[in-house]
Coordinates of C-alpha atoms and ligand atoms in Angstrom, one line a residue:
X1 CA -96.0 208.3 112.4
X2 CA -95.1 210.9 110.2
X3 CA -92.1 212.7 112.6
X4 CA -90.9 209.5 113.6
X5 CA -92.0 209.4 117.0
X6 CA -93.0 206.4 118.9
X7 CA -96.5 205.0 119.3
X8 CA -96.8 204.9 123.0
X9 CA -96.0 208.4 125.0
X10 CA -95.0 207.7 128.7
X11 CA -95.6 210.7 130.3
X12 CA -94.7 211.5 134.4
X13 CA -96.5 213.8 136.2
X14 CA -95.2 215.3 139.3
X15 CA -92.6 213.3 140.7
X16 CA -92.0 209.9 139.5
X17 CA -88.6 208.1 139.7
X18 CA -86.9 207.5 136.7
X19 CA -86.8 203.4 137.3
X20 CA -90.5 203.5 137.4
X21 CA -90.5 204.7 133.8
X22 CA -88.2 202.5 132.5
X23 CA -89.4 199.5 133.5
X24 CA -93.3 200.4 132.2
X25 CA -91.1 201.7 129.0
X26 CA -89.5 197.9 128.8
X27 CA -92.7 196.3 129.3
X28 CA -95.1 198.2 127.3
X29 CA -92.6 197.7 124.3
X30 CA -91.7 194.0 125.0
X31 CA -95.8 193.2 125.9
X32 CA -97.6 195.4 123.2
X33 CA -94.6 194.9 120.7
X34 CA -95.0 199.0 120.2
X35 CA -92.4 201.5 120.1
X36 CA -91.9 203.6 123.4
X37 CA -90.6 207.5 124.3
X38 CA -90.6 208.5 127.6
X39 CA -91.5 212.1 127.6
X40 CA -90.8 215.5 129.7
X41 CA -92.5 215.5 133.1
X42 CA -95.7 217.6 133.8
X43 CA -96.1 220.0 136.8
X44 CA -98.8 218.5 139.6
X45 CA -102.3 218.5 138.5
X46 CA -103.0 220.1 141.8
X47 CA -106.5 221.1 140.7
X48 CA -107.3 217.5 140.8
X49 CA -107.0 217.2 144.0
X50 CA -110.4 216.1 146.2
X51 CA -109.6 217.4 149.8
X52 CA -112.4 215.9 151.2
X53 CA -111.3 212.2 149.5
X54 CA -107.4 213.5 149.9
X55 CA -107.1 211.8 146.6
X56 CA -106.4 212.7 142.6
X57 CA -109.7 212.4 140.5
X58 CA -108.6 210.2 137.7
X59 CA -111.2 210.5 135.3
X60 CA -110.8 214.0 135.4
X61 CA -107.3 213.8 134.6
X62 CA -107.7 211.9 131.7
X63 CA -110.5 214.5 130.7
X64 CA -107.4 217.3 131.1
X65 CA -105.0 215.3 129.5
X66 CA -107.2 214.3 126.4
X67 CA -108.3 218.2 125.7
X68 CA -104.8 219.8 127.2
X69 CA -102.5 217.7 125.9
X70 CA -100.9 217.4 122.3
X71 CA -98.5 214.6 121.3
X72 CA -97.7 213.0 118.1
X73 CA -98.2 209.8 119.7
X74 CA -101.5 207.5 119.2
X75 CA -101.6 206.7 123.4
X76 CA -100.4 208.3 126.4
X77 CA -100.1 207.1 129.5
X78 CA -99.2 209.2 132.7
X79 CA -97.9 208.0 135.7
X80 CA -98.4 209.8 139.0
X81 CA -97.1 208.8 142.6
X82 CA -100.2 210.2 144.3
X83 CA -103.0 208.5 145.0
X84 CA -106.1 207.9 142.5
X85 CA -110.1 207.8 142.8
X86 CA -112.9 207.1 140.7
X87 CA -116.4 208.5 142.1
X88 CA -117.9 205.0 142.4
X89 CA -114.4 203.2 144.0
X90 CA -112.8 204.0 146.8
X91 CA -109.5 204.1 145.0
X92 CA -108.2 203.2 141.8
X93 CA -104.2 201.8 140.5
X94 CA -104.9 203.3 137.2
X95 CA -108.0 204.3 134.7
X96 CA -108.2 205.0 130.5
X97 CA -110.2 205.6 128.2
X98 CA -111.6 202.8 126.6
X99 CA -110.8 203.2 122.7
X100 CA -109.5 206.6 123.7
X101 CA -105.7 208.0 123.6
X102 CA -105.3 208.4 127.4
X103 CA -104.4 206.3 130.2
X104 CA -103.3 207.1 133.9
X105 CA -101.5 204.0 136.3
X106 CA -100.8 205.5 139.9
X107 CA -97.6 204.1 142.0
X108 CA -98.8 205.2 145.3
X109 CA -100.8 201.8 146.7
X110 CA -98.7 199.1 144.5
X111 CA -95.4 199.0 147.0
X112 CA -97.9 197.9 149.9
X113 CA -98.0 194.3 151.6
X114 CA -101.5 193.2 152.8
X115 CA -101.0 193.2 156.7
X116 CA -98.4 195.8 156.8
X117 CA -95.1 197.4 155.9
X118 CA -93.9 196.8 152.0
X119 CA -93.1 194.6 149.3
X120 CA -90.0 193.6 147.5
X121 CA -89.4 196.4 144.8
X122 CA -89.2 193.4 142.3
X123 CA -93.2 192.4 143.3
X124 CA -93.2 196.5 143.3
X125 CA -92.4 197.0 139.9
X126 CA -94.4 193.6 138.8
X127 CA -97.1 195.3 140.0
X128 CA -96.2 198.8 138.3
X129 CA -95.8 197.1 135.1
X130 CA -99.0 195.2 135.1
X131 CA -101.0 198.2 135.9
X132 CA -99.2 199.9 133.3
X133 CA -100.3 197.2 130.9
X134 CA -103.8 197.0 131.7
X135 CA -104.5 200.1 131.1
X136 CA -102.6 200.8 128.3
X137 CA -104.9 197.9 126.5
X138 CA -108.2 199.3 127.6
X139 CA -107.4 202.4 125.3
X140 CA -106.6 199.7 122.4
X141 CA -110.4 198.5 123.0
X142 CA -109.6 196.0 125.5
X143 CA -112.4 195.2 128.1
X144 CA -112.2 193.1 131.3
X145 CA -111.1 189.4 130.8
X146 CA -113.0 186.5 132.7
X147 CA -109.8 184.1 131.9
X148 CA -107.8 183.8 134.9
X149 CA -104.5 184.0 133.3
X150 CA -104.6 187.1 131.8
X151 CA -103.6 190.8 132.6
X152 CA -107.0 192.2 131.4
X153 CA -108.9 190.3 134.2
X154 CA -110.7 193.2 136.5
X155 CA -108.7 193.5 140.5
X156 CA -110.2 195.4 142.8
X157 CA -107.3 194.9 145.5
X158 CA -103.9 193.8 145.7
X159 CA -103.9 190.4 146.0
X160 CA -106.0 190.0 142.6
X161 CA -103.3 192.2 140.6
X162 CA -100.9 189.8 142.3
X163 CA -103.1 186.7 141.4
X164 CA -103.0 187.7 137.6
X165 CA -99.8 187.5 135.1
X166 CA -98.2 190.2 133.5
X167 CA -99.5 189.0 129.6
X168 CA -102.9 188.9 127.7
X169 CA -104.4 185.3 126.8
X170 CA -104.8 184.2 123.4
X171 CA -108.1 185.8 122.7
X172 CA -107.1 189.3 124.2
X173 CA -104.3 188.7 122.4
X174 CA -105.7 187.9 118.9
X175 CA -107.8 191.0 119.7
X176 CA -105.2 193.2 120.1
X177 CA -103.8 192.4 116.8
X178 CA -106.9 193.0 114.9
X179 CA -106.9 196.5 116.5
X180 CA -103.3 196.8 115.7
X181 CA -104.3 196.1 112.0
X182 CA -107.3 198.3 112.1
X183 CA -105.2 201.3 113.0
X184 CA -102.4 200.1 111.1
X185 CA -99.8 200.8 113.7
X186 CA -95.8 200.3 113.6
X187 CA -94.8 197.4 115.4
X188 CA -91.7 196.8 116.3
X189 CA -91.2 193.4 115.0
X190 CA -93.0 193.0 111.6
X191 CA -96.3 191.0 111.8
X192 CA -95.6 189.1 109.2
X193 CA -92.4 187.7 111.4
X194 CA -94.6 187.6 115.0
X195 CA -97.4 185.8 112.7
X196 CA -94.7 182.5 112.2
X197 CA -93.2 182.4 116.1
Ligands
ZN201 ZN1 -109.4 197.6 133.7
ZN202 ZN1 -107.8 187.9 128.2

């Protein structure tokens, strides 16, 4: 990058507390071995907002964000507290664009416990971190994962985000790197170094 900024933009919009940013700061940059900035807030994408679902459109956010926004950085992804739909799901924890720059991972279902009340904040931010994660990947080409242990396998509810672990398998893994290559991004540790560990 040419100014020096990181590759990954973490961006909140509308109120998002600080510790949910630092901990999908710590993981992206730990996970995807990519440099992290946590960026300025942006105001409520109120015009988003589907009264009849009472829910955010995502893919219509990313649309916004992609043609609105401007960063130096290769990905962006937002995080919103509010709650997120896709036309064809009832609700969604997050969306991206597939080999695109934008991705959106949405707080508001992940504190939940199936048959009431709320999780511990540390299954909280698990959670938060793995959505963060998966999505992130999809814009680096990633597609859904059949491998059970693996953070790019497809959950449709709670207990399969819980089910999965917060880290790719070899093969997502080894794909990763080839689109890391391809794009000849910055890594934080050297290749060359990661390549012998
Ligand atoms: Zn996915
Ligand atoms: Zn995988």
């Amino acid at each position: 990058m040419a100014d020096g900024s990181g590759v990954v933009g973490i961006v909140p919009i509308g109120e998002v507390k600080q510790v949910v940013l630092k901990i999908l700061a710590a993981n992206i940059q730990a996970i995807f071995n990519l440099p992290v900035d946590i960026l300025d807030g942006r105001k409520p994408l109120d015009k988003f907002f589907n009264p009849n679902r009472n829910q955010y459109n995502a893919a219509t956010i990313l649309d916004h964000m992609e043609r609105r926004w401007k960063q130096p950085h290769d990905r962006i992804l937002a995080v919103v507290s509010v709650d997120l739909f896709i036309p064809i799901l009832t609700y969604v924890f997050g969306e991206a664009q597939i080999n695109g720059k934008m991705a959106v991972v949405s707080t508001y279902r992940l504190n939940r416990r199936s048959g009431g009340g709320n999780v511990a904040l540390e299954r909280y931010y698990e959670r938060i971190a793995k959505v963060g994660v998966h999505e992130l990947a999809h814009t680096f080409g990633l597609v859904h994962c059949k491998e059970n242990h693996c953070v790019m396998r497809a959950s449709y509810s709670l207990s399969d985000l819980d089910y999965y672990p917060l880290y790719f398998c070899d093969y997502c893994q080894a794909m990763l790197d080839d689109t890391y290559r391809r794009l000849k991004l910055r890594t934080l540790i050297p290749r060359s170094l990661t390549d012998v560990l």
